[in-house]
mmCIF file of C-alpha atoms in Angstrom:
data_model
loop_
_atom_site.group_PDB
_atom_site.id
_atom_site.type_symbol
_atom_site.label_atom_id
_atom_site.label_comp_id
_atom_site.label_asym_id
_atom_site.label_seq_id
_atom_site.Cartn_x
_atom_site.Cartn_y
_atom_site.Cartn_z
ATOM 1 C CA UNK L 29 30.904 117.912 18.903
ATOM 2 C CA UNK L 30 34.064 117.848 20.358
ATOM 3 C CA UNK L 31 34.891 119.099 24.088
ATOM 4 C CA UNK L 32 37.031 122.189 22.810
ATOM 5 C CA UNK L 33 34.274 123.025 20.572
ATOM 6 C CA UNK L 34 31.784 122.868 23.182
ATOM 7 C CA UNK L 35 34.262 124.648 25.874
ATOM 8 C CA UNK L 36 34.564 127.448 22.761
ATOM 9 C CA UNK L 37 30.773 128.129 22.331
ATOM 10 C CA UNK L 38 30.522 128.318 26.183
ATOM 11 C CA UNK L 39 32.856 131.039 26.390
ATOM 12 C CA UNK L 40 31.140 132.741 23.377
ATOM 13 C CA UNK L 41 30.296 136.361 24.830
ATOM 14 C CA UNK L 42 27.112 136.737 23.207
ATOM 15 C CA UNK L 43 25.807 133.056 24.597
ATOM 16 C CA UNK L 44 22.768 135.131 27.167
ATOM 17 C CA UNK L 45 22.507 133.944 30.374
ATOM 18 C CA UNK L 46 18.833 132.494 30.028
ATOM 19 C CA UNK L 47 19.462 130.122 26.916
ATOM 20 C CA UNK L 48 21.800 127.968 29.246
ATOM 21 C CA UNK L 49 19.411 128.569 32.136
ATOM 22 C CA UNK L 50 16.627 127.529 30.166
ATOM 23 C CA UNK L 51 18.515 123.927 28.743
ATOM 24 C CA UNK L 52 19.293 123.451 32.510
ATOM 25 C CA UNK L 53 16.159 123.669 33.697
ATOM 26 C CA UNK L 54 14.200 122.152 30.717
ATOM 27 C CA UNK L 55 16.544 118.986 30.908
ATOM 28 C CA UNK L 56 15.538 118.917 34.591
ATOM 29 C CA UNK L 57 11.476 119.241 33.655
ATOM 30 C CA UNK L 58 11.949 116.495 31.325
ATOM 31 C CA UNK L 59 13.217 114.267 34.076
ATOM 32 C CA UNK L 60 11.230 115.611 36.544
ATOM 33 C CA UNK L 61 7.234 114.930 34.879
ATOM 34 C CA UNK L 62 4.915 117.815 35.850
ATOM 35 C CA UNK L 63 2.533 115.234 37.019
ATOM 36 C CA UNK L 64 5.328 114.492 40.057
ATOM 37 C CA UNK L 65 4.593 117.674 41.306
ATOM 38 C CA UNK L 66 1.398 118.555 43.660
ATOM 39 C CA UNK L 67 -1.391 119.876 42.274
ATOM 40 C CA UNK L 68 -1.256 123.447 43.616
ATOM 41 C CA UNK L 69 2.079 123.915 42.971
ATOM 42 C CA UNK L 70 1.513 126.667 41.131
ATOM 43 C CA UNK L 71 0.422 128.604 43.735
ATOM 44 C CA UNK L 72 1.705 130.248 46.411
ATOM 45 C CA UNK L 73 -0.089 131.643 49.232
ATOM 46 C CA UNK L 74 0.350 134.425 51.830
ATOM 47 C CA UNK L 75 -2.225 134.094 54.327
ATOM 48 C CA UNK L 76 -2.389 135.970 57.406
ATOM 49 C CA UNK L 77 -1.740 133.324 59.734
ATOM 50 C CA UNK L 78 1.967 132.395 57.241
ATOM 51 C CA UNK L 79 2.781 136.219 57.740
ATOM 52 C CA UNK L 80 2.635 136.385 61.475
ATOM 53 C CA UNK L 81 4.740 133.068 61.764
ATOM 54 C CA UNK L 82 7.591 134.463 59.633
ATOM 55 C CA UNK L 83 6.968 138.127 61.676
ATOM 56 C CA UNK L 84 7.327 135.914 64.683
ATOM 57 C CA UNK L 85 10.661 134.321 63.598
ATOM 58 C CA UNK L 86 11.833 137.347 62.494
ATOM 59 C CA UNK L 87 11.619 139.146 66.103
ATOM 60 C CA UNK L 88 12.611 136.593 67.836
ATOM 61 C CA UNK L 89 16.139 136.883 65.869
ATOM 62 C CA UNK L 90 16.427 140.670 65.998
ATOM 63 C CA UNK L 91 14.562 141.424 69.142
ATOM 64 C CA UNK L 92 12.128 144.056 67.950
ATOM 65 C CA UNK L 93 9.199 144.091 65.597
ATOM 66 C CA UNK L 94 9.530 143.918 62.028
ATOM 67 C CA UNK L 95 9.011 147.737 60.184
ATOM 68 C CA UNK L 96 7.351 148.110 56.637
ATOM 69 C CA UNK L 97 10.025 148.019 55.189
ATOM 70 C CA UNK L 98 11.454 144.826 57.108
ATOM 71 C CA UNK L 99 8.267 142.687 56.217
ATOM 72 C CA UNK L 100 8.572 143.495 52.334
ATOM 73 C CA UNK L 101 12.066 141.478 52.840
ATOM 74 C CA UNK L 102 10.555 138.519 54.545
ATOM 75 C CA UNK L 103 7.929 138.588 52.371
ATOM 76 C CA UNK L 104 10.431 138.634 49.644
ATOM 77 C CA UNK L 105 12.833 135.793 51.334
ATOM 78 C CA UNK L 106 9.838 133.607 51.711
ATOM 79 C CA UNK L 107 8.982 133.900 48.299
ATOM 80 C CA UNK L 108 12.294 133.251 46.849
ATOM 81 C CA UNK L 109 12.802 130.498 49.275
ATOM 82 C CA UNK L 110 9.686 128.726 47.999
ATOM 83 C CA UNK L 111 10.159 129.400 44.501
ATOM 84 C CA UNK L 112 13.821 127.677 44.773
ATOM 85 C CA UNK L 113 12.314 125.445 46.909
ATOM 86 C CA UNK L 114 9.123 123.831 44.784
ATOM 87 C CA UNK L 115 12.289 124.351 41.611
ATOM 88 C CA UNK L 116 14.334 122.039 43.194
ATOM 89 C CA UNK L 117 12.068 119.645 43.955
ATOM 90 C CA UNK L 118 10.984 119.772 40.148
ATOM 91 C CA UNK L 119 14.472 118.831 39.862
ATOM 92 C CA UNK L 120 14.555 116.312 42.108
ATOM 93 C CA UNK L 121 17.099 118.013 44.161
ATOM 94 C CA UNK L 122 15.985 116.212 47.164
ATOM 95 C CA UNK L 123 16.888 112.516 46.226
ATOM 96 C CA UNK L 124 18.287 111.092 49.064
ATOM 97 C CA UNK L 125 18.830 114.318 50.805
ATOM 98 C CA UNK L 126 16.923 114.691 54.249
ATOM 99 C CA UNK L 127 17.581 118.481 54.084
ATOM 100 C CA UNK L 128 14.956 120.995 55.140
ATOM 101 C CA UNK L 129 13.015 123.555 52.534
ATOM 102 C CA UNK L 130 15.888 126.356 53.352
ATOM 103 C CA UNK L 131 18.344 124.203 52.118
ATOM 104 C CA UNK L 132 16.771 123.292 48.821
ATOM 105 C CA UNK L 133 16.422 126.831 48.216
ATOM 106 C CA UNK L 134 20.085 127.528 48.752
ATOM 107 C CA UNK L 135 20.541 124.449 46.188
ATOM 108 C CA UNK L 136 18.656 125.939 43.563
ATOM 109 C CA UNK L 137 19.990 129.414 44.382
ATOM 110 C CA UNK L 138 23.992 127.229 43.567
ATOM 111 C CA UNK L 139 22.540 126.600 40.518
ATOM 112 C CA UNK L 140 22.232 130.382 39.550
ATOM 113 C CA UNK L 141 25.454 131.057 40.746
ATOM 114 C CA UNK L 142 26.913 127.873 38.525
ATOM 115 C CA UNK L 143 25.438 129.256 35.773
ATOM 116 C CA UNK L 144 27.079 132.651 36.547
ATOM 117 C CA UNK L 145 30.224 131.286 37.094
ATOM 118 C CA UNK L 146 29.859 129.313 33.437
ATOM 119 C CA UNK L 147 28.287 132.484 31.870
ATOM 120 C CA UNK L 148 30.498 135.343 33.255
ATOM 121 C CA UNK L 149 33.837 133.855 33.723
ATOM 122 C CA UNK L 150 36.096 136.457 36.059
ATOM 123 C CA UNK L 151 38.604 137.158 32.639
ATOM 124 C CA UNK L 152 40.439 139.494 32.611
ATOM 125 C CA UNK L 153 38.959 141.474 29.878
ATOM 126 C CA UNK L 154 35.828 141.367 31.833
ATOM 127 C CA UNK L 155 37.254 142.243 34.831
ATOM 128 C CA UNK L 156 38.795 145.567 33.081
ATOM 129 C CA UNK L 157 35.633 146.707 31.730
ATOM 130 C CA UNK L 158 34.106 146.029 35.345
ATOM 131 C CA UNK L 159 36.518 148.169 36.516
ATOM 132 C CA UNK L 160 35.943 150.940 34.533
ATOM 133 C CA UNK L 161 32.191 150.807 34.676
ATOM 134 C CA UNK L 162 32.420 151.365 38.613
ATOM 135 C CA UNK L 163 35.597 154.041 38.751
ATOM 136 C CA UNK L 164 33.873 155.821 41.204
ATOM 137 C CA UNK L 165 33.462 152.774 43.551
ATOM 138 C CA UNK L 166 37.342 152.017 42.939
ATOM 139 C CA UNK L 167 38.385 155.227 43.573
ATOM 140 C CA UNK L 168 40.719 155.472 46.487
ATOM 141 C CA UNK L 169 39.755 158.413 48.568
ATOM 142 C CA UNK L 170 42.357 161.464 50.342
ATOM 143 C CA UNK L 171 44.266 160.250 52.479
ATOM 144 C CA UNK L 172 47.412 161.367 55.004
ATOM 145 C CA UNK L 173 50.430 159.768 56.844
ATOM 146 C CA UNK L 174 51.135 161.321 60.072
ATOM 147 C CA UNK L 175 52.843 161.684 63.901
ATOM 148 C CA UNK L 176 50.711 163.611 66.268
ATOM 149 C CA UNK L 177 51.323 164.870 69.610
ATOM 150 C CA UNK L 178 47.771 165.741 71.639
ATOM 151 C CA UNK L 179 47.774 168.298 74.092
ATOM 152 C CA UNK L 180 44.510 168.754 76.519
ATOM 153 C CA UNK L 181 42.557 171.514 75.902
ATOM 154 C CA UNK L 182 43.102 174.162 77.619
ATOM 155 C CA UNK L 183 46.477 173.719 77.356
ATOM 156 C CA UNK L 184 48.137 177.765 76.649
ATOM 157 C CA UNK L 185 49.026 179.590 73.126
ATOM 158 C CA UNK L 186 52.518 180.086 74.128
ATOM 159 C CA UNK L 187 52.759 176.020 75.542
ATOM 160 C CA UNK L 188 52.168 175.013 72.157
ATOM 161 C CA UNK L 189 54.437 177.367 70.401
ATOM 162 C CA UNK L 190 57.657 176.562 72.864
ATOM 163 C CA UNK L 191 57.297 173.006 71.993
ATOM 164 C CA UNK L 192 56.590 173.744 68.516
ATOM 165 C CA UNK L 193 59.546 175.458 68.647
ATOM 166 C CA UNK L 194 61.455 172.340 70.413
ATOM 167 C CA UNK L 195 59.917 169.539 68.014
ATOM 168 C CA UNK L 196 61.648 171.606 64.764
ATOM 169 C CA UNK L 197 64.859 172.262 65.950
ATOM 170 C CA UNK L 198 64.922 168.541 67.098
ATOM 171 C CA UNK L 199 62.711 166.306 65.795
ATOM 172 C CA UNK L 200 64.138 163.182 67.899
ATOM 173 C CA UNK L 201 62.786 163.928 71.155
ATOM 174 C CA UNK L 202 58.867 163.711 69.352
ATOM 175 C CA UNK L 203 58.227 160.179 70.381
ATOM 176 C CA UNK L 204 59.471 161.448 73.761
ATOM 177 C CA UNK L 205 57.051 163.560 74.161
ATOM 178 C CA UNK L 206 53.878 161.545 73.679
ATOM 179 C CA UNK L 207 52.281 161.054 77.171
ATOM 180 C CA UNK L 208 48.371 160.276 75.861
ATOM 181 C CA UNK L 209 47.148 156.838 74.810
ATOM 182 C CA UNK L 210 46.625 158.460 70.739
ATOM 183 C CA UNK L 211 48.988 156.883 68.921
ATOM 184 C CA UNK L 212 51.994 158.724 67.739
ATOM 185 C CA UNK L 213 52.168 157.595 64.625
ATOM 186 C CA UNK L 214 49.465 157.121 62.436
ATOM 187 C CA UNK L 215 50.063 155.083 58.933
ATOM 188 C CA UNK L 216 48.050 156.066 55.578
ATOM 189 C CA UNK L 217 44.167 156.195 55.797
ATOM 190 C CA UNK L 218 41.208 158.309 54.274
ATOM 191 C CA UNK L 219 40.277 161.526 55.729
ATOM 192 C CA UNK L 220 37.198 159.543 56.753
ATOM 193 C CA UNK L 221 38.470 157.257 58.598
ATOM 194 C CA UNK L 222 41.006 160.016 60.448
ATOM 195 C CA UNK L 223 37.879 162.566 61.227
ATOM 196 C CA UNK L 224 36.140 159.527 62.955
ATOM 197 C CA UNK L 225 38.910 159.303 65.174
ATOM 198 C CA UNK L 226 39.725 162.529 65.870
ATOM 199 C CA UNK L 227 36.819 164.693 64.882
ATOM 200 C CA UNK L 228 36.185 168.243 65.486
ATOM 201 C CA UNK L 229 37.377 168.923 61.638
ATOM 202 C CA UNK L 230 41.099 167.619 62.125
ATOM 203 C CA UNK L 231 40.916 165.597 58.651
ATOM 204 C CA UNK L 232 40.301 168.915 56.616
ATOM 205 C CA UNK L 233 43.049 170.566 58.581
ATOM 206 C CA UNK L 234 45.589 167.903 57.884
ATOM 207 C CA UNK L 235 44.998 169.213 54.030
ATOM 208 C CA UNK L 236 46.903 172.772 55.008
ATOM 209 C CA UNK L 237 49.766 171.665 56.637
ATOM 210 C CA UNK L 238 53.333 171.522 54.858
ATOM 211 C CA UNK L 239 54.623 168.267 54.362
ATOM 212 C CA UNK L 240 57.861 167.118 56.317
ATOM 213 C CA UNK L 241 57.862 169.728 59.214
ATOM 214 C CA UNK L 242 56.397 169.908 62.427
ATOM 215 C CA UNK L 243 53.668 172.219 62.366
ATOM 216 C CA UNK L 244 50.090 173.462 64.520
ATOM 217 C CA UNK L 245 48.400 173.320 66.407
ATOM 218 C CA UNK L 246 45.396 172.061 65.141
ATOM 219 C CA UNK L 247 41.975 171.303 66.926
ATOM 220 C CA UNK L 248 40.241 168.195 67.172
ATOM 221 C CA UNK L 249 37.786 166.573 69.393
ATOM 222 C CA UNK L 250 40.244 165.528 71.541
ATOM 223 C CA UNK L 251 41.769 168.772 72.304
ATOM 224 C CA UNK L 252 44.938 170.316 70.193
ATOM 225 C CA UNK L 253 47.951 168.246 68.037
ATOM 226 C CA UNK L 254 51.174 169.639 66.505
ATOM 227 C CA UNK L 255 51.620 166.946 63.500
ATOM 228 C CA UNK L 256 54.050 166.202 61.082
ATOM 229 C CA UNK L 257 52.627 165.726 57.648
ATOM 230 C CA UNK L 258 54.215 162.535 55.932
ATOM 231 C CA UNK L 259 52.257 161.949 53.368
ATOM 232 C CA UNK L 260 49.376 163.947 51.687
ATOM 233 C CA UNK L 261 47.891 161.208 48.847
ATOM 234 C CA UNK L 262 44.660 163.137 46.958
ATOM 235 C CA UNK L 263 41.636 160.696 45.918
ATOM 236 C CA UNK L 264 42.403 159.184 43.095
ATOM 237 C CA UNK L 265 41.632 156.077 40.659
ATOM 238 C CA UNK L 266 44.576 153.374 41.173
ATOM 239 C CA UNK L 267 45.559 151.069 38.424
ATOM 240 C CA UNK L 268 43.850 147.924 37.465
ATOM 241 C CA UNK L 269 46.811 145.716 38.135
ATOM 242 C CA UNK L 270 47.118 146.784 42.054
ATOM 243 C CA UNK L 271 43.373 146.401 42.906
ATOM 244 C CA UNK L 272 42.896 143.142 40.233
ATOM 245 C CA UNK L 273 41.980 141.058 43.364
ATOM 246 C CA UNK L 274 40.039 143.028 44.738
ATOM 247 C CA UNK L 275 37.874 144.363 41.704
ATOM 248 C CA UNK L 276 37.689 140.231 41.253
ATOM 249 C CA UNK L 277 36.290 139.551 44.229
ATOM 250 C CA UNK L 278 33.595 142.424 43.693
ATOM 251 C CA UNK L 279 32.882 141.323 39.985
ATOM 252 C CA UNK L 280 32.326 137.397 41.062
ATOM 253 C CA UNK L 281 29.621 138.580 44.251
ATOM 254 C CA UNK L 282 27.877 140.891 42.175
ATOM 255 C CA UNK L 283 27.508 138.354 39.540
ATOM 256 C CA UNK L 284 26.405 135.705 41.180
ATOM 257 C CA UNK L 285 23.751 138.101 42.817
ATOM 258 C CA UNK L 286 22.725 139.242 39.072
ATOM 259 C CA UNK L 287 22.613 135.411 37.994
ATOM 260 C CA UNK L 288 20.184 134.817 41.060
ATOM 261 C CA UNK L 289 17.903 137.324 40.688
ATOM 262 C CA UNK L 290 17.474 136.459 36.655
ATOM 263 C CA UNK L 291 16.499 132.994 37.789
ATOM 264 C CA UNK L 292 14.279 134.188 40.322
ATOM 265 C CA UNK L 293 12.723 136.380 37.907
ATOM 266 C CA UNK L 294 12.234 133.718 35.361
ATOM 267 C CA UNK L 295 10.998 131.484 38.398
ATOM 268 C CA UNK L 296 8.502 133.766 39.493
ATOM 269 C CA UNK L 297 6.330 134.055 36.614
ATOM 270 C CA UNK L 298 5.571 130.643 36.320
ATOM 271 C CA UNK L 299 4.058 131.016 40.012
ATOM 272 C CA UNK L 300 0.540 132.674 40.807
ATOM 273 C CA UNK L 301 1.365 134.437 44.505
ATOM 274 C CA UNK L 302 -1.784 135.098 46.681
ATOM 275 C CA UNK L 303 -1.971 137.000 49.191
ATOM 276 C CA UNK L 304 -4.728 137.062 51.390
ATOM 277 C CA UNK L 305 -3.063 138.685 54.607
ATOM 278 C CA UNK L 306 -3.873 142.400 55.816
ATOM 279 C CA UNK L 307 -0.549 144.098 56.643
ATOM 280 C CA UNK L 308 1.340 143.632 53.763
ATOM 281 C CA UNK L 309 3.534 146.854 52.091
ATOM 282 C CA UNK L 310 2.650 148.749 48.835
ATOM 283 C CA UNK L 311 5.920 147.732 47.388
ATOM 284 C CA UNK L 312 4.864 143.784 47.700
ATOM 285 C CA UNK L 313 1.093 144.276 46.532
ATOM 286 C CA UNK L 314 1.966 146.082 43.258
ATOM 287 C CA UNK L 315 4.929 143.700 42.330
ATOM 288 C CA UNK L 316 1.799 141.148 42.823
ATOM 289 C CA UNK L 317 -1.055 142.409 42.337
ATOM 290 C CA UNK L 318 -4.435 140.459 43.400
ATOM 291 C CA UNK L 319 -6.881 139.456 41.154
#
């Protein structure tokens, strides 16, 4: 077979992920005799005394102690590290490589994402239909251009309307006139980000106010603003070409996550996992249940 032909039936579409995962790892098996490997390989165990060393590593790192939900995740890390782990070595991953068991693990865990990167190539036509799959992740959200001037508080009715007043018949002396450390001039962002740094319901305000005037007050956190709208841009869904490196860099993570947890989950089931300790969450005992 010739190198195009071969380059043409890896690019096939309908070529599934686990036929080339299987070739990989069966051409590593046949290298790598079963009888290499220890005798209880297939088994991985959970005792007690394993669970309170990986608790013990995990507070040490975030300074508290682990939650139910936290030890299903170490539980599940240790898992997939082994599993990757004991795979490599099948492979013979190791040779000549003084590495420890975590890095193994990450080596088996590149060969998921190779075979990710060979299965689900970033083209374009996948990377439109990725797109459109996730519009609502994509979607850029309302958003406003503005100048603000604060004024404290308690700051009078009649105050606010003189300067209104001041700002529209000459707009020049605005910059003037800002004496707090708020920036003047704010450039496009979501309402979300704006009501974080403002608060008190200024974002949903902004959504009122006539474009290209001067106009107020308007309360916030901070006490009240005259602003002049610049821009008022409502959430919408931008075009594939001006977010194609972005929606790239989304599609090639979340693939290489897929590709890794289909070769853990093929992994896994060659593997009997006991677990003997007492603490362990619901979630981890019904995914493997004890015989």
């Amino acid at each position: 077979m010739t190198g195009n032909a071969w380059k043409a039936i890896v690019r096939e579409p309908l070529l599934h992920f686990l036929l080339v995962g299987g070739l990989v790892f069966g051409a590593y098996s046949w290298v790598t005799p079963e009888a290499q490997v220890e005798t209880d390989s297939e088994v991985i165990l959970i005792d007690q005394a394993e669970l309170d060393h990986l608790k013990t590593l995990w507070k040490a790192q975030w300074r508290r102690d682990p939650n139910t939900e936290d030890v299903a995740a170490i539980i599940d890390r240790y898992l997939r590290q082994e599993v990757f782990y004991r795979e490599a070595l099948r492979m013979n991953l190791d040779h000549n490589d003084q590495i420890v068991k975590k890095r193994l693990a990450q080596k088996m865990e590149a060969v998921a994402n190779d075979l990710s990167t060979l299965m689900q190539p970033p083209t374009d036509e996948r990377l439109r239909a990725y797109f459109h799959e996730r519009e609502a992740f994509f979607t850029l959200p309302q958003a406003y251009a503005f100048k603000q001037l604060l004024f404290a508080p308690h700051t009078s009715e009649e105050q606010l309307k003189q300067t209104l007043a001041s700002l529209r018949a000459n707009a020049e002396v605005a910059a003037s006139l800002n004496s707090s450390s708020l920036p003047f001039e704010w450039e496009l962002d979501s309402e979300t980000a704006i009501e974080n740094a403002f608060g008190g319901g200024f974002s949903k305000a902004l959504a009122s106010l006539p474009a290209g005037e001067w106009a107020g007050p308007v309360r916030s956190g901070l006490g009240w603003h005259l602003v002049y709208l610049e821009q008022n841009q409502p959430e919408h869904l931008p075009s594939f070409e001006s977010v194609r490196d972005f929606v790239a860099r989304q599609y090639e993570y979340y693939a290489v996550l897929e590709a890794q947890e289909q070769v853990f989950d093929e992994l896994i089931g060659k593997y009997e996992v006991r677990i003997s300790a007492e603490d362990v969450p619901d979630a981890i005992l019904n995914e493997f249940p004890q015989s």
